[in-house]
PDB file of C-alpha atoms in Angstrom:
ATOM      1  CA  UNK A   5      18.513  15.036  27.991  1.00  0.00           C
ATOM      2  CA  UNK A   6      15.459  16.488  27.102  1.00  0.00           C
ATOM      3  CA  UNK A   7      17.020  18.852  24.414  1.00  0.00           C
ATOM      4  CA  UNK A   8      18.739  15.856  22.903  1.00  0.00           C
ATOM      5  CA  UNK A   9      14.729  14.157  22.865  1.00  0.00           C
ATOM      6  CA  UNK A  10      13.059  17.554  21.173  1.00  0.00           C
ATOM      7  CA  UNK A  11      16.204  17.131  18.972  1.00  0.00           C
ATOM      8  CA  UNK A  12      15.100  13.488  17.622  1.00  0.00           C
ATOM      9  CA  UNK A  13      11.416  14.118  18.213  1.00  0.00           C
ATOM     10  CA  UNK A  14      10.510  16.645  16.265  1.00  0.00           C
ATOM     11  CA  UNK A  15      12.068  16.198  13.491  1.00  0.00           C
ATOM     12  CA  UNK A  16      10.808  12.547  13.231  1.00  0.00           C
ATOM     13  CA  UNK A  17       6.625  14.320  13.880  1.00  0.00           C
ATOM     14  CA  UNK A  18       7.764  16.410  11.370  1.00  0.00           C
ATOM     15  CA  UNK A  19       8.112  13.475   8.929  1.00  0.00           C
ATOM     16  CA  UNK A  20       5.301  11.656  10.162  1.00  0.00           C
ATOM     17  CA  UNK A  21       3.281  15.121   9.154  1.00  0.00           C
ATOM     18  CA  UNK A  22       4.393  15.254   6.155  1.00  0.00           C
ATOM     19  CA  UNK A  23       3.790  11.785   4.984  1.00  0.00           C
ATOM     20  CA  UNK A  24       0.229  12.480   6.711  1.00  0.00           C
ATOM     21  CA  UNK A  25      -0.228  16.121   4.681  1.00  0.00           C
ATOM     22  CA  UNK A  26       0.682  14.337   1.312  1.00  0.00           C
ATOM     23  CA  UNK A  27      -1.739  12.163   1.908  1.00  0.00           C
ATOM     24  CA  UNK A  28      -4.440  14.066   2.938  1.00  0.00           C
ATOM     25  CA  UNK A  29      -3.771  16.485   0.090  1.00  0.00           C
ATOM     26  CA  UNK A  30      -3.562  13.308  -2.262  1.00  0.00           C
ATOM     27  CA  UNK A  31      -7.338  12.429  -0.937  1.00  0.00           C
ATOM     28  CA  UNK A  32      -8.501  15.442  -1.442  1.00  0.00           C
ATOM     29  CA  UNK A  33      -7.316  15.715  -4.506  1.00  0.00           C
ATOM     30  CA  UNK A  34      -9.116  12.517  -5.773  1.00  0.00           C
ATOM     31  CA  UNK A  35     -11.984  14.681  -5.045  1.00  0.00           C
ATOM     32  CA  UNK A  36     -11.449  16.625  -7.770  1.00  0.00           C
ATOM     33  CA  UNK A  37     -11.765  13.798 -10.273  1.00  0.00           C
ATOM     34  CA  UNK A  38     -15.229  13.746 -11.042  1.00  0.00           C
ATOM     35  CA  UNK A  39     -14.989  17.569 -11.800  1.00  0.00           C
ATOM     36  CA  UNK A  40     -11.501  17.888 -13.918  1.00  0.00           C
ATOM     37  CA  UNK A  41     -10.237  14.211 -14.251  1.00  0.00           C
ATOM     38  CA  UNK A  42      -7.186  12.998 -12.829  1.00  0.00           C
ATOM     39  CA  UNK A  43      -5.122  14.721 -15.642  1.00  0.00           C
ATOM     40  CA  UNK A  44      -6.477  18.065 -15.020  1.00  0.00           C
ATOM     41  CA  UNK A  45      -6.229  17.130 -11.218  1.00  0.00           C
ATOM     42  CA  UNK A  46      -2.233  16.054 -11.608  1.00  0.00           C
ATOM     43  CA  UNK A  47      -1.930  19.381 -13.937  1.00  0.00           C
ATOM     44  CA  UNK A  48      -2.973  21.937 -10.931  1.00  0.00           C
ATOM     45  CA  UNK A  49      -1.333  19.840  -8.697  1.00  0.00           C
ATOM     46  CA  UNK A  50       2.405  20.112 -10.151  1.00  0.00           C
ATOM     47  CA  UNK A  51       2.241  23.567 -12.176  1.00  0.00           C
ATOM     48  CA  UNK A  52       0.879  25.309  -8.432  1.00  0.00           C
ATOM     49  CA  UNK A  53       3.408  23.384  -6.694  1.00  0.00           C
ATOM     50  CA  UNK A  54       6.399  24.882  -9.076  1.00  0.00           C
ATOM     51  CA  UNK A  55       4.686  27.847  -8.559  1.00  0.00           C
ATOM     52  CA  UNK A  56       5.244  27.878  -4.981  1.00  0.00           C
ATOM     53  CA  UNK A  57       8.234  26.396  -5.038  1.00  0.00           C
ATOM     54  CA  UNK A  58       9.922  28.828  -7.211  1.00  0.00           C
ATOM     55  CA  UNK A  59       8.555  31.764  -4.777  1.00  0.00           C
ATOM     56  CA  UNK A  60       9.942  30.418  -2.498  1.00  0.00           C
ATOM     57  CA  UNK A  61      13.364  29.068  -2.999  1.00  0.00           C
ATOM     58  CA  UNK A  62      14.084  31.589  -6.400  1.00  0.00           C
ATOM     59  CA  UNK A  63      16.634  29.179  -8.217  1.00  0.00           C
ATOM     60  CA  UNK A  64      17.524  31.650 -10.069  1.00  0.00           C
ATOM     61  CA  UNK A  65      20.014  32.600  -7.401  1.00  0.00           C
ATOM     62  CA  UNK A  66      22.328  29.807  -7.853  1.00  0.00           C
ATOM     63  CA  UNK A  67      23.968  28.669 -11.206  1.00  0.00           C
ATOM     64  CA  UNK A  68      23.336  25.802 -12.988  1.00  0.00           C
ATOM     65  CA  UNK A  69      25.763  23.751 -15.084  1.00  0.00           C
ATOM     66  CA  UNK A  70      24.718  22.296 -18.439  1.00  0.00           C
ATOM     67  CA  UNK A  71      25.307  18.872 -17.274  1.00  0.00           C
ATOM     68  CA  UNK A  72      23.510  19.877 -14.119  1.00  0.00           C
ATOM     69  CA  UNK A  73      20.657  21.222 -16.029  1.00  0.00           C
ATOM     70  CA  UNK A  74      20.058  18.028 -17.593  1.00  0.00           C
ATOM     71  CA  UNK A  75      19.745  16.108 -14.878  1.00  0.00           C
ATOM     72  CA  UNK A  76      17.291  18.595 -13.275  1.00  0.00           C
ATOM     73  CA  UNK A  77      15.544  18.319 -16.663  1.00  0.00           C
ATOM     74  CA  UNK A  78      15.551  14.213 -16.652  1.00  0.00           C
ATOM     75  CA  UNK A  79      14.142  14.215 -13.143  1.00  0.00           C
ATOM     76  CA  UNK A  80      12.027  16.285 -13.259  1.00  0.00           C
ATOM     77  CA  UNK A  81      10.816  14.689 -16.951  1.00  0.00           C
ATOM     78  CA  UNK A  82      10.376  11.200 -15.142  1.00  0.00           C
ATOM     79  CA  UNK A  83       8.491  13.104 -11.477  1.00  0.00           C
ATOM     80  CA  UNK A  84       5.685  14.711 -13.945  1.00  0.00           C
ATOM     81  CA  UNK A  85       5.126  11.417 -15.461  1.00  0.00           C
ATOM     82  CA  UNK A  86       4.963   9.267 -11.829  1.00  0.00           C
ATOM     83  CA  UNK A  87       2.637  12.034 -11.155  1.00  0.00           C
ATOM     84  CA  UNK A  88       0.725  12.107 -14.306  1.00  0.00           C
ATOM     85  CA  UNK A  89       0.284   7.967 -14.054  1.00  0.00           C
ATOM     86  CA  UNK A  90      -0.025   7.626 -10.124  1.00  0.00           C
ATOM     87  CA  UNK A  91      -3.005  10.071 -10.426  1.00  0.00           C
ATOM     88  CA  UNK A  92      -4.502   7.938 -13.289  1.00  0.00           C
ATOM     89  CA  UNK A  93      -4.274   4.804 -11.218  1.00  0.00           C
ATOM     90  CA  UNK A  94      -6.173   6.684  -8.560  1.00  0.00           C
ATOM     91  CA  UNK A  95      -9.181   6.754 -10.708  1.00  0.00           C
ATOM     92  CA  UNK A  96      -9.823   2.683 -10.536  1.00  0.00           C
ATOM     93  CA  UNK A  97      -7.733   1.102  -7.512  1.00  0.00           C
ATOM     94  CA  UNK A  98      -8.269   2.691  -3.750  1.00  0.00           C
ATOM     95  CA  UNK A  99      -5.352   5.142  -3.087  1.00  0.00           C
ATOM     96  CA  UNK A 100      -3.753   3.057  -0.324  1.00  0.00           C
ATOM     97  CA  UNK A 101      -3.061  -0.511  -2.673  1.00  0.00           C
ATOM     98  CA  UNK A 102      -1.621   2.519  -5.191  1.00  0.00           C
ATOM     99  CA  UNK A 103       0.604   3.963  -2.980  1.00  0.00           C
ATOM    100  CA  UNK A 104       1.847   0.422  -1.716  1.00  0.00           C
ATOM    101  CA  UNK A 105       2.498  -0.413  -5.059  1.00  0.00           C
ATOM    102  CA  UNK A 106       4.528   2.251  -6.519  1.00  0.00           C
ATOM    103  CA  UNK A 107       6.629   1.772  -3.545  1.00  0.00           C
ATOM    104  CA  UNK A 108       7.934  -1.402  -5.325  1.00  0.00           C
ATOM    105  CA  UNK A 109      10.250   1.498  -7.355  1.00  0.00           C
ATOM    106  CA  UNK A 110      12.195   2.579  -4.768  1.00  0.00           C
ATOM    107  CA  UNK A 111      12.151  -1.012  -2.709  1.00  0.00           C
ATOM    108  CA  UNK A 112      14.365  -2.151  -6.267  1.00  0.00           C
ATOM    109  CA  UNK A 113      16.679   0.472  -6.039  1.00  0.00           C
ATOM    110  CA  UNK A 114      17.582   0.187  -2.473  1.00  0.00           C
ATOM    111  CA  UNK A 115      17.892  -4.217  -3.179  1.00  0.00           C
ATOM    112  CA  UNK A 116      19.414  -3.781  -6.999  1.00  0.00           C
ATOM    113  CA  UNK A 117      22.588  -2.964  -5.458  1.00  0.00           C
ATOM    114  CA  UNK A 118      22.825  -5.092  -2.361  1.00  0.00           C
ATOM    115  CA  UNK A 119      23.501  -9.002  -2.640  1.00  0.00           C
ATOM    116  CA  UNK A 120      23.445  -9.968   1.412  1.00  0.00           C
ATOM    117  CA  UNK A 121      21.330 -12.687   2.289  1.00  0.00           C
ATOM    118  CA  UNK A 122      19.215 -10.216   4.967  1.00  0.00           C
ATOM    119  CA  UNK A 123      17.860  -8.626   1.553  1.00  0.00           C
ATOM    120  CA  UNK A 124      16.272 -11.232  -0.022  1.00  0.00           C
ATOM    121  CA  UNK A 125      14.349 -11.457   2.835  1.00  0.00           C
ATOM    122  CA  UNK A 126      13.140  -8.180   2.389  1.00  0.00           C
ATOM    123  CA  UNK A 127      12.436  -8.832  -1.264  1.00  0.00           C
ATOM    124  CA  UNK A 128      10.399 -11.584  -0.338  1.00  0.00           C
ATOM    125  CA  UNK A 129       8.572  -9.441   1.932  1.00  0.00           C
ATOM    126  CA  UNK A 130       8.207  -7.139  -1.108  1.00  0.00           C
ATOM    127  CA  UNK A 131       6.866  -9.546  -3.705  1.00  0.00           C
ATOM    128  CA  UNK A 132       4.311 -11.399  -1.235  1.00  0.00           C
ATOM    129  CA  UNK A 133       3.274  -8.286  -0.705  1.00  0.00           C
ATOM    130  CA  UNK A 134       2.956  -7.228  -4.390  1.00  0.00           C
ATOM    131  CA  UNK A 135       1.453 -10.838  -5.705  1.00  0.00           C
ATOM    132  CA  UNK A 136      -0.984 -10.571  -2.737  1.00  0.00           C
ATOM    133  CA  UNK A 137      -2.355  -7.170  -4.564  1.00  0.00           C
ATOM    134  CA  UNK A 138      -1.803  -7.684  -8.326  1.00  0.00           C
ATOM    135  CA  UNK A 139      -4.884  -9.108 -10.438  1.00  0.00           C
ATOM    136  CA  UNK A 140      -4.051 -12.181 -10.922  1.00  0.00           C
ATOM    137  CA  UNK A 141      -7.048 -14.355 -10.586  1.00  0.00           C
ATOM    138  CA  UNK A 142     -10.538 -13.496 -12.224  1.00  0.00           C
ATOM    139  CA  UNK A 143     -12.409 -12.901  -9.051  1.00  0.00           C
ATOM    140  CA  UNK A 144      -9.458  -9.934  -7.994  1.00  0.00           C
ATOM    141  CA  UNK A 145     -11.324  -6.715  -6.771  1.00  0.00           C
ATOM    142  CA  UNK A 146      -8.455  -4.265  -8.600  1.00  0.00           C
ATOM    143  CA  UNK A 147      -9.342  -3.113 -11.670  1.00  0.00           C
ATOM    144  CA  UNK A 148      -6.100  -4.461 -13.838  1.00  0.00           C
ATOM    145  CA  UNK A 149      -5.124  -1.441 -15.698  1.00  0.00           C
ATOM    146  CA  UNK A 150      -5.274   0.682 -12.738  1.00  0.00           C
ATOM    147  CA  UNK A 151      -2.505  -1.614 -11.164  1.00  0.00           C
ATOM    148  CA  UNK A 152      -0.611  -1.420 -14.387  1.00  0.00           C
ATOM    149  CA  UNK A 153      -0.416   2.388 -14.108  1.00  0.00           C
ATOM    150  CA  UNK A 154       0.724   2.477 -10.485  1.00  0.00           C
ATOM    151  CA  UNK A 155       3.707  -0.442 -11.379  1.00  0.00           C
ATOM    152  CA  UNK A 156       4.525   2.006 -14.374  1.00  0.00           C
ATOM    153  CA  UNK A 157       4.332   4.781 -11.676  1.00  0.00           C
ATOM    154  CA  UNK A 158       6.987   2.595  -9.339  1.00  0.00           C
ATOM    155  CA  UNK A 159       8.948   1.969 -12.527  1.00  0.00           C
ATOM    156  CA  UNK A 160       9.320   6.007 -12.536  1.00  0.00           C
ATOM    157  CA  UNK A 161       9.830   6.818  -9.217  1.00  0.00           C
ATOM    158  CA  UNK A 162      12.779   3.998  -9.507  1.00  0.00           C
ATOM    159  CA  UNK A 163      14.296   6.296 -12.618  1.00  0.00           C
ATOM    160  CA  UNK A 164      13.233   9.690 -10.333  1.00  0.00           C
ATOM    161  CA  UNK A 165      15.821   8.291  -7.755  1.00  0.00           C
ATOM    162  CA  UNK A 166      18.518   7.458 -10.270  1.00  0.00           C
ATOM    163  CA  UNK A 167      18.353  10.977 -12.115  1.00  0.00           C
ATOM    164  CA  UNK A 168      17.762  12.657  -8.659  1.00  0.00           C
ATOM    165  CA  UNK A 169      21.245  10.903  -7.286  1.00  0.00           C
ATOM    166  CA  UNK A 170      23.114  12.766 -10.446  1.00  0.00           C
ATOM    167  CA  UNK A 171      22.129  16.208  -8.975  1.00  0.00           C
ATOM    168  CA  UNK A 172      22.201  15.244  -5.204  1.00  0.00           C
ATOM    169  CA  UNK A 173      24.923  17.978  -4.700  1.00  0.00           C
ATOM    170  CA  UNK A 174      22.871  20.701  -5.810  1.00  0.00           C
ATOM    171  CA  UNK A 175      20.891  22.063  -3.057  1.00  0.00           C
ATOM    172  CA  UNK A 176      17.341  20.495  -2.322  1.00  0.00           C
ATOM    173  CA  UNK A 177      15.836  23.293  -2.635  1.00  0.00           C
ATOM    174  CA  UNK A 178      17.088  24.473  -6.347  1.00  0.00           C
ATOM    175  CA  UNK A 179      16.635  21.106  -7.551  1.00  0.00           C
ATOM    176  CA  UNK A 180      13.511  20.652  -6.287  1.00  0.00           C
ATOM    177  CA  UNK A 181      12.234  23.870  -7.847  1.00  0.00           C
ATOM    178  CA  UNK A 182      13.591  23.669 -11.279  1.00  0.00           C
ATOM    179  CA  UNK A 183      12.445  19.643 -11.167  1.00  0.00           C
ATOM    180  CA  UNK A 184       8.949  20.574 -10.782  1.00  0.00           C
ATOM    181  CA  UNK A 185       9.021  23.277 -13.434  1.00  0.00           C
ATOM    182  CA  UNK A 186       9.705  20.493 -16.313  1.00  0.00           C
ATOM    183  CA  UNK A 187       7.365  18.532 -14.575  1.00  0.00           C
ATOM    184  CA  UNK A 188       4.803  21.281 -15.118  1.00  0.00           C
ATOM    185  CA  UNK A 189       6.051  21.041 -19.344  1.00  0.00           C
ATOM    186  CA  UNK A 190       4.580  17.309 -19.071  1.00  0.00           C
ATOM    187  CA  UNK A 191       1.678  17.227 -16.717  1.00  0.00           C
ATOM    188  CA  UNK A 192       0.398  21.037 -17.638  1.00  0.00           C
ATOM    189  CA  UNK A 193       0.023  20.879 -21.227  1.00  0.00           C
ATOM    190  CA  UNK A 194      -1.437  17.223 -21.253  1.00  0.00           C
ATOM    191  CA  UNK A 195      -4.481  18.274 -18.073  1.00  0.00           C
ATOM    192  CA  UNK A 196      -5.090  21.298 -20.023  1.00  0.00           C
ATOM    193  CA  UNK A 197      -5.715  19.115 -23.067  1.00  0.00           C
ATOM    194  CA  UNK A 198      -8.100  16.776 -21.490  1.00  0.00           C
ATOM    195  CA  UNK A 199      -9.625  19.196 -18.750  1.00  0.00           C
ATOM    196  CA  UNK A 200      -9.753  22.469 -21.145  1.00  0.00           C
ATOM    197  CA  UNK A 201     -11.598  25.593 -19.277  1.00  0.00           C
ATOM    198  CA  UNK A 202     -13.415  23.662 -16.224  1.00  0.00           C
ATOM    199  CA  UNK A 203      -9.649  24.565 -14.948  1.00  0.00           C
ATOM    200  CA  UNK A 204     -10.154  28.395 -14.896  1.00  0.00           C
ATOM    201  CA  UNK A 205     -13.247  27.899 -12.364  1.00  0.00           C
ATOM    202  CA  UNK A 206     -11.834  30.327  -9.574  1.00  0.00           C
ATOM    203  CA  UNK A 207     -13.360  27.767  -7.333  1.00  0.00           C
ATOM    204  CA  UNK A 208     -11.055  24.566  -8.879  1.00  0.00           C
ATOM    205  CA  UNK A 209      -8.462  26.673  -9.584  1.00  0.00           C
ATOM    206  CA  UNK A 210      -8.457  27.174  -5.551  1.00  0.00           C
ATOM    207  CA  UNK A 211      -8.922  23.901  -4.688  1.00  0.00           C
ATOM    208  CA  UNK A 212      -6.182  23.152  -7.186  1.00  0.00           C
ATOM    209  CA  UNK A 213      -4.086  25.610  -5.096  1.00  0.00           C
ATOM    210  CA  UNK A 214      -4.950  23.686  -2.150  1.00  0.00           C
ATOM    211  CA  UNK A 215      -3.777  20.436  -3.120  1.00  0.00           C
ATOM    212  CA  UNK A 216      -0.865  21.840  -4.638  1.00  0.00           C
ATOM    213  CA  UNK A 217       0.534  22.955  -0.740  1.00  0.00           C
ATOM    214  CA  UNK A 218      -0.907  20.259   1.665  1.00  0.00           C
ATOM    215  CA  UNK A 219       0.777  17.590  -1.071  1.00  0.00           C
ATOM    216  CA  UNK A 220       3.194  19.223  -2.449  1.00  0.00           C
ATOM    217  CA  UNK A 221       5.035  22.201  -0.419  1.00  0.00           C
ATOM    218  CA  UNK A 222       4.415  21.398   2.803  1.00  0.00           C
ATOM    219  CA  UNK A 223       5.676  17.459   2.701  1.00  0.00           C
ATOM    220  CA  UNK A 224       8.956  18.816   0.607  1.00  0.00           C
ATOM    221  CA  UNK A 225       9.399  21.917   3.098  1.00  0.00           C
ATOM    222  CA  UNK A 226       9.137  19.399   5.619  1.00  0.00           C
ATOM    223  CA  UNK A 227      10.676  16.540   4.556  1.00  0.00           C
ATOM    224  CA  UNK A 228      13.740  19.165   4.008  1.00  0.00           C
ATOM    225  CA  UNK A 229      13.943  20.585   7.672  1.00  0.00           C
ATOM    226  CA  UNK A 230      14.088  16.555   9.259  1.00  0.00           C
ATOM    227  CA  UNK A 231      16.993  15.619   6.475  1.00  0.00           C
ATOM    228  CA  UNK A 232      19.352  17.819   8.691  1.00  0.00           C
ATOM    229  CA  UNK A 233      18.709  16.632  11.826  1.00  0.00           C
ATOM    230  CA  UNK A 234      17.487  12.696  11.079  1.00  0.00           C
ATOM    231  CA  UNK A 235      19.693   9.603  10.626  1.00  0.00           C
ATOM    232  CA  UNK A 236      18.862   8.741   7.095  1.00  0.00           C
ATOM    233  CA  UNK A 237      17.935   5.256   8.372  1.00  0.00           C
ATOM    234  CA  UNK A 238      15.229   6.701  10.683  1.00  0.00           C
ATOM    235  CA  UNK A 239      13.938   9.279   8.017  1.00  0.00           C
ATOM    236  CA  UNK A 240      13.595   5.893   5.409  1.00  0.00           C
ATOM    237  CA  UNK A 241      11.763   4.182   8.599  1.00  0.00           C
ATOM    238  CA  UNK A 242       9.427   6.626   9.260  1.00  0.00           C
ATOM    239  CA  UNK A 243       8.696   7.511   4.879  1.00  0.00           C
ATOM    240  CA  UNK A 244       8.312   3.370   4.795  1.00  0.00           C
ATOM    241  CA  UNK A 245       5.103   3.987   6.615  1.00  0.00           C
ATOM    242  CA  UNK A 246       3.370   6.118   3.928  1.00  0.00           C
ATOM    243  CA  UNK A 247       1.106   3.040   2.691  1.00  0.00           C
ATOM    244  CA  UNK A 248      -0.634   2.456   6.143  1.00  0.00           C
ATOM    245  CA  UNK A 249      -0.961   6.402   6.593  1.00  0.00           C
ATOM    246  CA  UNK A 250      -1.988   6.292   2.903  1.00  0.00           C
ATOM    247  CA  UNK A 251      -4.849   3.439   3.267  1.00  0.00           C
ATOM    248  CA  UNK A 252      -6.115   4.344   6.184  1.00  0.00           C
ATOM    249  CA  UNK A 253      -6.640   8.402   5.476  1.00  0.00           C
ATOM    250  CA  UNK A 254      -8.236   6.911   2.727  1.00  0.00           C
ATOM    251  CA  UNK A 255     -10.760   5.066   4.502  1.00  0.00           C
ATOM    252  CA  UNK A 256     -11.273   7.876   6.699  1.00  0.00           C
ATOM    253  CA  UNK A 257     -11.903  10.631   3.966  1.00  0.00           C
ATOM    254  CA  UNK A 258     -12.797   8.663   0.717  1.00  0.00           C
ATOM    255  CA  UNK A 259     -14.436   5.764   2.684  1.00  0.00           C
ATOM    256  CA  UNK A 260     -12.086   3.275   0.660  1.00  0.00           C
ATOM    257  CA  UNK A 261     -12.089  -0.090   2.743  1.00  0.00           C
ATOM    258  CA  UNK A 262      -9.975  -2.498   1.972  1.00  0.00           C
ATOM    259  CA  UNK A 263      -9.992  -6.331   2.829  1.00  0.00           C
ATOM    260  CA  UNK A 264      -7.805  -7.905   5.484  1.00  0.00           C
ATOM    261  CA  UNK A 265      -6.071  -9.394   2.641  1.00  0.00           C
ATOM    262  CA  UNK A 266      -4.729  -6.073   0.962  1.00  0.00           C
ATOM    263  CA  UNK A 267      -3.812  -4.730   4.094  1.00  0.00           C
ATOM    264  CA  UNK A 268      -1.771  -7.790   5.071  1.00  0.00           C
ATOM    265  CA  UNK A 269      -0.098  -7.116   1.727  1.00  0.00           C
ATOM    266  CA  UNK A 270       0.361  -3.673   2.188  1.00  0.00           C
ATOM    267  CA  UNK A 271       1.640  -4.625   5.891  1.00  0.00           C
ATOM    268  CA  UNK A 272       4.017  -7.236   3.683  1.00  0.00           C
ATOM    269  CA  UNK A 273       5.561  -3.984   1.748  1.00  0.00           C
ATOM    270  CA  UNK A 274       5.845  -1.403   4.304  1.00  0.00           C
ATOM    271  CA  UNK A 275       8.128  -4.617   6.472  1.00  0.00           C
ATOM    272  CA  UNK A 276      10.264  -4.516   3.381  1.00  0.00           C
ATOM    273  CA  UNK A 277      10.768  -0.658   3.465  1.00  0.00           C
ATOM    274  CA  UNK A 278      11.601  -0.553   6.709  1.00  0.00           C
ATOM    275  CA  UNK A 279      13.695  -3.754   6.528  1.00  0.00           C
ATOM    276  CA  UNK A 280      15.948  -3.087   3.785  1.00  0.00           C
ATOM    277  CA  UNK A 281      16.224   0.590   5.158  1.00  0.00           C
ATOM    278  CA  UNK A 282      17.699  -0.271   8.593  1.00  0.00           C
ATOM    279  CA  UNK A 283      19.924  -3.335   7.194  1.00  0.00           C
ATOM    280  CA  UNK A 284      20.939  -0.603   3.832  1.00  0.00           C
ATOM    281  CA  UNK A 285      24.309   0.679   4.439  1.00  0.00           C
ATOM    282  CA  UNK A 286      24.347   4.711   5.052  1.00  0.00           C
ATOM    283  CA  UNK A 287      24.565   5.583   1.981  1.00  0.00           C
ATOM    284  CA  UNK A 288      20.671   7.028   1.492  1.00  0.00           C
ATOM    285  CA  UNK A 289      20.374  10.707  -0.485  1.00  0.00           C
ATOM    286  CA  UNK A 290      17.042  13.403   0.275  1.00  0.00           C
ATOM    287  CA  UNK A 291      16.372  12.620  -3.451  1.00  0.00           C
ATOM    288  CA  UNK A 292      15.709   9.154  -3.057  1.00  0.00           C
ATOM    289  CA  UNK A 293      12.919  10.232  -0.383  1.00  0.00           C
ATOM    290  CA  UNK A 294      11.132  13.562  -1.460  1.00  0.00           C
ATOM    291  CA  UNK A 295       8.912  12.325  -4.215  1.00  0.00           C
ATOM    292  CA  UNK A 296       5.103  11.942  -4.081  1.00  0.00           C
TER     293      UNK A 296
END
């Protein structure tokens, strides 16, 4: 009995940690605005975490199809640029309401597929949720174009978990890897061009290093031991509650409060996660999860 407990428990803490790491290495990294911008920020961010990555899983080991290859190269294309636009919505909207809303990508996935009546539920959930945060009215506290770049963000991650399914056979790992190196060919070039040398400061290039692991290698390396031993429903249950980890680290190390409207909306989002994730059939890959 209590083998069979440690075998659901940790696992499931080991979720729950890394949702909390990529979200305290997200806050920190939000930090590091004022000093490099958030394109130099997303740069270090992704080129440190292929770095890692390819220490420590060496792709090179396993081959790689052509038509493999290009699906590698297409999602890991469309992960630099959630990155690359998620970080840029950081700069104007707290990083809770961002998070919330670039969950709308996956949240259409799961639902674009499914016509059962339980769903729409869960889609209403979902678009309370979102019309309770956009800008709509004059007197909204979200600065508009910083919600526009976290729904183009969602709009990603939605084509991250389409691409990703193409190359689900390939191991986690060597996807992974190779993903975030053409990520680094869209995020690298473009922070280098807007940050220029305040990213050789051995200081930011540490703190660059930092962020890289607690958001990056640690969640995946994580999120990768609890695929094996999770239900895929329970892993999408306990990923569904990255928005309240998100919003209220944030409040906690960026001192981002939010009203008790915009939490009722994100509570109205994270419902339809978890909703349409225990009614979804189990069919749910580790691509459609590791992102962030």
């Amino acid at each position: 009995m209590n083998s069979t407990r440690s075998t659901l428990w940790l696992p499931a803490l080991a979720v729950l940690g890394s949702v909390t790491s990529l979200c305290i290495g997200t806050s920190f990294a939000k930090k590091l605005f004022p000093l490099i911008g958030a394109e130099g920020t997303s740069a270090l961010r992704v080129g440190f975490s292929a770095l890692v990555l390819l220490i420590v899983w060496r792709p090179w080991r396993w081959p790689l199809s052509r038509r493999d290859a290009g699906s590698v190269i297409r999602y890991g294309l469309t992960l630099g640029v959630m990155n690359l636009l998620f970080y840029l919505a950081l700069r104007t909207i707290p990083f809770g309401i961002a998070v919330a809303i670039e969950f709308s990508g996956p949240l259409a996935v799961a639902m674009w597929s499914s016509r059962r009546p339980v769903d729409f539920v869960w889609l209403a959930c979902a678009i309370a949720g979102l019309v309770m945060l956009l800008p709509l009215g004059h007197d909204s506290p979200l600065d508009p174009m910083g919600v526009t770049l976290a729904l183009a963000a969602a709009v990603c991650w939605a084509l991250y978990i389409v691409f990703g399914k193409k190359a689900g056979h390939l191991h986690a790992g060597h996807s992974v890897s190779l993903g975030l190196v053409a990520a680094s060919f869209v995020v690298v070039p473009y922070g280098i061009a807007h940050a220029g040398a305040s990213l050789l400061n051995p200081g930011i290039l540490a703190a660059g290093l930092g962020v890289a692991v607690i958001s990056s290698a640690i969640p995946m390396s994580l999120e990768m031991m609890a695929l094996k031993r999770l239900p895929s429903e329970t892993f999408g249950i306990m990923v569904s509650l990255e928005p309240a980890v998100a919003s209220l680290l944030a409040m906690l190390l960026l001192g981002e409060h939010l009203m008790s409207s915009q939490w009722l909306a994100i509570g109205f989002i994270v419902l339809a996660s978890i909703g349409s994730t225990v009614t979804a059939k189990r069919a749910a890959t580790p691509s459609v999860e590791v992102a962030g």
